[in-house]
């Protein structure tokens, strides 16, 4: 009996998850999202594009051939760029954040940036996790003992 209940719950979760993400064509992405990908990720190809309803926000999730994942808000502005352990392009990252990383972590590269509802999360190649306000003011840097 427990096995049947577990199986039913697993099947329900899979069904809900599958309906939350629907594969779409690249041409269905908003123009700003297409332009962002062309400008910053022209060195790789798009592997898949999904319409994504995460945290109640409708947006898009793009997986690239090199393993990078890019998430966009529904208006086409980027929400998250995740290179895994590999550095990501930084031309779209605010200058004050790039300057902070260059000054305080000169030997590291940015591998991940994520705009949350209240703050901005940045990960570096040394697994240091930084948090900034949306305006780019540092909130947390464990290496330099910054925590506000």
Coordinates of N, CA and C in Angstrom, one line a residue:
X1 N 0.8 -1.2 0.0 CA 0.0 0.0 0.0 C 0.9 1.3 0.0
X2 N 1.9 1.3 0.9 CA 2.8 2.4 0.9 C 3.5 2.7 -0.4
X3 N 3.8 1.6 -1.1 CA 4.4 1.7 -2.4 C 3.5 2.4 -3.4
X4 N 2.2 2.0 -3.4 CA 1.3 2.6 -4.3 C 1.1 4.1 -4.0
X5 N 1.0 4.5 -2.8 CA 0.9 5.9 -2.4 C 2.1 6.6 -2.9
X6 N 3.3 6.1 -2.6 CA 4.5 6.7 -3.0 C 4.6 6.9 -4.5
X7 N 4.2 5.9 -5.3 CA 4.2 5.9 -6.7 C 3.2 7.0 -7.2
X8 N 2.0 7.1 -6.6 CA 1.0 8.0 -7.0 C 1.5 9.5 -6.8
X9 N 2.1 9.7 -5.6 CA 2.7 11.0 -5.3 C 3.8 11.4 -6.3
X10 N 4.7 10.4 -6.6 CA 5.8 10.7 -7.6 C 5.2 11.0 -8.9
X11 N 4.2 10.3 -9.4 CA 3.6 10.5 -10.7 C 2.9 11.9 -10.7
X12 N 2.2 12.3 -9.6 CA 1.6 13.6 -9.6 C 2.7 14.7 -9.6
X13 N 3.8 14.6 -8.9 CA 4.8 15.6 -9.0 C 5.4 15.7 -10.4
X14 N 5.6 14.5 -11.0 CA 6.2 14.5 -12.4 C 5.2 15.3 -13.3
X15 N 3.9 15.0 -13.2 CA 2.9 15.6 -14.0 C 2.9 17.1 -13.8
X16 N 2.9 17.5 -12.6 CA 2.9 19.0 -12.3 C 4.2 19.6 -12.8
X17 N 5.3 19.0 -12.6 CA 6.6 19.5 -13.1 C 6.6 19.6 -14.7
X18 N 6.1 18.6 -15.3 CA 6.1 18.6 -16.8 C 5.2 19.7 -17.3
X19 N 4.1 19.9 -16.6 CA 3.2 21.0 -17.1 C 3.7 22.4 -16.9
X20 N 4.6 22.5 -15.9 CA 5.1 23.8 -15.5 C 6.2 24.3 -16.6
X21 N 6.8 23.3 -17.3 CA 7.8 23.7 -18.3 C 7.4 23.1 -19.6
X22 N 7.2 23.9 -20.6 CA 6.8 23.5 -21.9 C 7.8 23.9 -22.9
X23 N 8.3 23.0 -23.7 CA 9.3 23.3 -24.7 C 8.7 24.2 -25.8
X24 N 9.5 25.2 -26.2 CA 9.1 26.1 -27.2 C 10.2 26.3 -28.2
X25 N 10.0 27.0 -29.3 CA 11.0 27.3 -30.3 C 11.7 28.6 -29.9
X26 N 13.0 28.7 -30.3 CA 13.7 29.9 -30.0 C 13.0 31.2 -30.5
X27 N 12.3 31.0 -31.7 CA 11.6 32.2 -32.2 C 10.5 32.6 -31.4
X28 N 10.0 31.8 -30.4 CA 9.0 32.2 -29.5 C 9.5 33.0 -28.3
X29 N 10.8 33.1 -28.1 CA 11.4 33.9 -27.1 C 11.1 35.4 -27.4
X30 N 11.0 36.2 -26.4 CA 10.8 37.6 -26.7 C 12.1 38.2 -27.4
X31 N 11.9 39.2 -28.1 CA 13.0 39.8 -28.9 C 14.2 40.2 -28.0
X32 N 14.0 40.8 -26.8 CA 15.1 41.2 -25.9 C 15.9 39.9 -25.5
X33 N 15.2 38.8 -25.3 CA 15.9 37.6 -24.9 C 16.7 37.0 -26.0
X34 N 16.1 37.0 -27.2 CA 16.9 36.6 -28.4 C 18.1 37.4 -28.6
X35 N 18.0 38.7 -28.5 CA 19.1 39.6 -28.7 C 20.2 39.4 -27.6
X36 N 19.8 39.2 -26.4 CA 20.7 39.0 -25.3 C 21.5 37.7 -25.6
X37 N 20.9 36.6 -26.0 CA 21.6 35.4 -26.3 C 22.6 35.6 -27.5
X38 N 22.1 36.3 -28.5 CA 23.0 36.5 -29.7 C 24.2 37.4 -29.3
X39 N 24.0 38.4 -28.5 CA 25.1 39.3 -28.1 C 26.1 38.6 -27.2
X40 N 25.6 37.9 -26.2 CA 26.5 37.4 -25.1 C 26.9 35.9 -25.3
X41 N 26.1 35.2 -26.1 CA 26.4 33.7 -26.1 C 26.5 33.2 -27.6
X42 N 27.0 34.1 -28.5 CA 27.1 33.7 -29.9 C 28.1 32.6 -30.1
X43 N 29.0 32.3 -29.1 CA 30.0 31.3 -29.3 C 29.5 29.9 -29.0
X44 N 28.2 29.7 -28.7 CA 27.6 28.4 -28.4 C 26.2 28.4 -29.0
X45 N 25.6 27.2 -29.1 CA 24.3 27.1 -29.6 C 23.3 26.8 -28.6
X46 N 22.0 27.0 -28.9 CA 20.9 26.8 -28.0 C 20.5 25.3 -28.1
X47 N 20.5 24.7 -26.9 CA 20.1 23.3 -26.9 C 18.6 23.1 -26.7
X48 N 18.0 23.9 -25.8 CA 16.6 23.8 -25.6 C 16.0 25.1 -25.0
X49 N 14.8 25.4 -25.2 CA 14.1 26.5 -24.7 C 12.8 26.1 -24.1
X50 N 12.5 26.5 -22.9 CA 11.3 26.1 -22.2 C 10.6 27.3 -21.6
X51 N 9.3 27.3 -21.7 CA 8.4 28.3 -21.0 C 8.4 27.8 -19.6
X52 N 8.7 28.6 -18.7 CA 8.9 28.2 -17.3 C 8.0 29.1 -16.3
X53 N 7.3 28.4 -15.5 CA 6.5 29.1 -14.5 C 7.1 28.8 -13.1
X54 N 8.1 29.6 -12.7 CA 8.8 29.4 -11.4 C 8.4 30.5 -10.5
X55 N 8.1 30.2 -9.3 CA 7.7 31.1 -8.2 C 6.5 32.0 -8.7
X56 N 5.7 31.4 -9.5 CA 4.5 32.2 -9.9 C 4.8 33.2 -11.0
X57 N 6.0 33.3 -11.4 CA 6.4 34.2 -12.5 C 6.5 33.4 -13.8
X58 N 6.0 33.9 -14.8 CA 6.1 33.3 -16.1 C 7.4 33.8 -16.8
X59 N 8.2 32.9 -17.3 CA 9.4 33.3 -18.0 C 9.9 32.2 -18.9
X60 N 11.2 32.2 -19.1 CA 11.8 31.2 -20.1 C 13.1 30.7 -19.5
X61 N 13.4 29.5 -19.8 CA 14.6 28.8 -19.4 C 15.3 28.3 -20.7
X62 N 16.6 28.8 -20.9 CA 17.3 28.4 -22.1 C 18.5 27.6 -21.6
X63 N 18.7 26.4 -22.2 CA 19.9 25.6 -22.0 C 20.8 25.7 -23.2
X64 N 22.1 26.0 -23.0 CA 23.0 26.2 -24.1 C 23.9 24.9 -24.2
X65 N 24.5 24.7 -25.4 CA 25.3 23.5 -25.7 C 26.5 23.4 -24.7
X66 N 27.0 24.6 -24.3 CA 28.2 24.6 -23.4 C 27.8 24.3 -21.9
X67 N 26.6 24.1 -21.6 CA 26.1 23.8 -20.3 C 25.6 25.0 -19.5
X68 N 25.7 26.2 -20.1 CA 25.2 27.4 -19.4 C 23.7 27.3 -19.5
X69 N 23.1 27.8 -18.4 CA 21.6 28.0 -18.4 C 21.3 29.4 -18.2
X70 N 20.3 29.9 -18.9 CA 19.9 31.3 -18.8 C 18.4 31.4 -18.6
X71 N 18.0 32.1 -17.6 CA 16.6 32.3 -17.4 C 16.2 33.7 -17.6
X72 N 15.0 33.9 -18.2 CA 14.5 35.3 -18.5 C 13.2 35.5 -17.9
X73 N 12.9 36.7 -17.5 CA 11.6 37.1 -17.1 C 10.7 37.1 -18.3
X74 N 9.4 37.2 -18.1 CA 8.5 37.2 -19.3 C 8.7 38.4 -20.2
X75 N 9.3 39.5 -19.7 CA 9.6 40.7 -20.6 C 10.8 40.5 -21.4
X76 N 11.6 39.4 -21.2 CA 12.8 39.2 -21.9 C 14.1 39.6 -21.3
X77 N 14.0 40.3 -20.1 CA 15.2 40.6 -19.4 C 15.7 39.4 -18.7
X78 N 17.1 39.3 -18.5 CA 17.6 38.1 -17.9 C 17.4 38.1 -16.4
X79 N 17.1 36.9 -15.9 CA 16.9 36.8 -14.4 C 18.1 36.0 -13.8
X80 N 18.6 35.1 -14.6 CA 19.7 34.3 -14.0 C 20.6 33.7 -15.2
X81 N 21.9 33.7 -14.9 CA 22.8 33.1 -15.9 C 23.7 32.2 -15.0
X82 N 23.7 30.9 -15.3 CA 24.4 29.9 -14.5 C 25.4 29.1 -15.4
X83 N 26.7 29.3 -15.2 CA 27.7 28.6 -16.0 C 28.2 27.4 -15.4
X84 N 27.5 27.0 -14.3 CA 28.0 25.8 -13.5 C 29.3 26.2 -12.9
X85 N 30.4 25.5 -13.2 CA 31.7 25.8 -12.6 C 32.5 26.7 -13.6
X86 N 31.9 27.0 -14.8 CA 32.7 27.8 -15.8 C 32.3 29.2 -15.7
X87 N 33.3 30.1 -16.0 CA 33.0 31.5 -16.0 C 32.0 31.9 -17.1
X88 N 31.2 32.9 -16.8 CA 30.2 33.4 -17.8 C 30.7 34.7 -18.3
X89 N 30.1 35.2 -19.5 CA 30.4 36.5 -20.0 C 30.0 37.5 -18.9
X90 N 30.6 38.7 -18.9 CA 30.3 39.7 -17.9 C 29.8 41.0 -18.4
X91 N 29.7 41.2 -19.7 CA 29.4 42.5 -20.3 C 28.0 43.0 -19.8
X92 N 27.1 42.1 -19.4 CA 25.8 42.4 -19.0 C 25.7 42.6 -17.4
X93 N 26.8 42.3 -16.7 CA 26.8 42.5 -15.3 C 27.1 43.9 -14.9
X94 N 26.4 44.5 -13.9 CA 26.6 45.9 -13.5 C 28.1 46.1 -13.2
X95 N 28.6 47.3 -13.6 CA 30.0 47.6 -13.5 C 30.5 47.6 -12.0
X96 N 29.6 48.1 -11.1 CA 30.1 48.1 -9.7 C 30.2 46.7 -9.1
X97 N 29.5 45.7 -9.6 CA 29.7 44.4 -9.2 C 31.0 43.8 -9.7
X98 N 31.2 44.0 -11.0 CA 32.5 43.6 -11.6 C 33.7 44.2 -10.9
X99 N 33.5 45.5 -10.6 CA 34.6 46.2 -9.9 C 34.9 45.6 -8.5
X100 N 33.8 45.3 -7.8 CA 34.0 44.7 -6.5 C 34.7 43.3 -6.6
X101 N 34.3 42.5 -7.5 CA 34.9 41.2 -7.7 C 36.4 41.4 -8.1
X102 N 36.7 42.3 -9.0 CA 38.1 42.5 -9.5 C 39.0 43.0 -8.3
X103 N 38.4 43.8 -7.4 CA 39.2 44.4 -6.3 C 39.4 43.3 -5.2
X104 N 38.3 42.6 -4.8 CA 38.3 41.8 -3.7 C 38.6 40.3 -4.0
X105 N 38.4 39.9 -5.2 CA 38.7 38.5 -5.6 C 39.4 38.5 -7.0
X106 N 40.5 39.1 -7.1 CA 41.2 39.4 -8.4 C 41.5 38.1 -9.2
X107 N 41.6 37.0 -8.6 CA 42.0 35.8 -9.3 C 40.8 34.9 -9.6
X108 N 39.6 35.4 -9.4 CA 38.3 34.6 -9.6 C 37.5 35.2 -10.7
X109 N 36.6 34.4 -11.3 CA 35.7 34.8 -12.3 C 34.3 34.5 -11.8
X110 N 33.4 35.2 -12.4 CA 31.9 35.1 -12.1 C 31.4 33.9 -12.8
X111 N 30.7 32.9 -12.1 CA 30.2 31.7 -12.7 C 28.6 31.7 -12.7
X112 N 28.0 32.6 -11.9 CA 26.6 32.6 -11.8 C 26.1 34.0 -11.3
X113 N 25.0 34.4 -11.8 CA 24.4 35.7 -11.3 C 22.9 35.4 -11.3
X114 N 22.2 35.8 -10.3 CA 20.8 35.5 -10.1 C 20.1 36.7 -9.4
X115 N 19.2 37.3 -10.2 CA 18.4 38.4 -9.6 C 17.2 37.8 -8.9
X116 N 17.2 37.9 -7.6 CA 16.1 37.5 -6.8 C 15.1 38.6 -6.7
X117 N 14.1 38.4 -5.8 CA 13.1 39.5 -5.6 C 13.7 40.7 -4.8
X118 N 14.6 40.4 -3.9 CA 15.2 41.4 -3.1 C 16.6 41.7 -3.3
X119 N 17.4 40.7 -3.8 CA 18.8 40.9 -3.9 C 19.4 40.2 -5.1
X120 N 20.7 40.3 -5.2 CA 21.4 39.8 -6.4 C 22.5 38.8 -5.9
X121 N 22.5 37.6 -6.3 CA 23.4 36.5 -5.9 C 24.4 36.3 -7.0
X122 N 25.7 36.3 -6.6 CA 26.8 36.1 -7.5 C 27.7 35.1 -7.0
X123 N 28.0 34.1 -7.8 CA 29.0 33.0 -7.4 C 30.2 33.1 -8.2
X124 N 31.4 32.8 -7.6 CA 32.7 32.9 -8.2 C 33.3 31.5 -8.4
X125 N 34.4 31.4 -9.1 CA 35.0 30.2 -9.4 C 35.6 29.5 -8.2
X126 N 35.8 30.2 -7.1 CA 36.3 29.6 -5.9 C 35.2 29.2 -4.9
X127 N 34.0 29.1 -5.4 CA 32.8 28.8 -4.7 C 32.4 29.8 -3.6
X128 N 32.9 31.0 -3.7 CA 32.5 32.1 -2.9 C 31.2 32.6 -3.4
X129 N 30.3 32.8 -2.4 CA 28.9 33.3 -2.7 C 28.8 34.7 -2.2
X130 N 28.5 35.6 -3.2 CA 28.4 37.1 -2.8 C 26.9 37.4 -2.9
X131 N 26.5 38.4 -2.1 CA 25.1 38.9 -2.2 C 25.2 40.4 -2.3
X132 N 24.5 41.0 -3.2 CA 24.4 42.4 -3.4 C 23.0 42.9 -3.4
X133 N 22.8 44.2 -3.1 CA 21.5 44.8 -3.3 C 21.3 44.9 -4.8
X134 N 20.1 45.1 -5.2 CA 19.8 45.3 -6.7 C 20.6 46.5 -7.2
X135 N 20.9 47.4 -6.3 CA 21.7 48.6 -6.8 C 23.2 48.3 -6.8
X136 N 23.6 47.1 -6.4 CA 25.0 46.7 -6.5 C 25.8 46.9 -5.2
X137 N 25.2 47.2 -4.1 CA 25.9 47.4 -2.8 C 26.1 46.0 -2.2
X138 N 27.3 45.7 -1.7 CA 27.6 44.4 -1.2 C 26.9 44.2 0.1
X139 N 26.2 43.0 0.3 CA 25.5 42.6 1.5 C 26.3 41.5 2.2
X140 N 26.9 40.5 1.4 CA 27.5 39.4 2.0 C 28.7 38.9 1.2
X141 N 29.9 38.7 1.9 CA 31.1 38.2 1.2 C 31.8 37.5 2.4
X142 N 31.7 36.2 2.4 CA 32.3 35.4 3.5 C 33.8 35.5 3.6
X143 N 34.4 35.6 2.4 CA 35.9 35.6 2.4 C 36.4 36.9 3.1
X144 N 35.7 38.0 2.8 CA 36.2 39.3 3.4 C 35.3 39.7 4.6
X145 N 34.6 38.7 5.2 CA 33.8 38.9 6.4 C 32.9 40.1 6.3
X146 N 32.2 40.2 5.2 CA 31.2 41.3 5.0 C 29.8 40.6 5.2
X147 N 29.1 41.2 6.1 CA 27.7 40.7 6.3 C 26.9 41.8 6.9
X148 N 25.9 42.3 6.1 CA 25.1 43.4 6.5 C 23.7 43.1 6.6

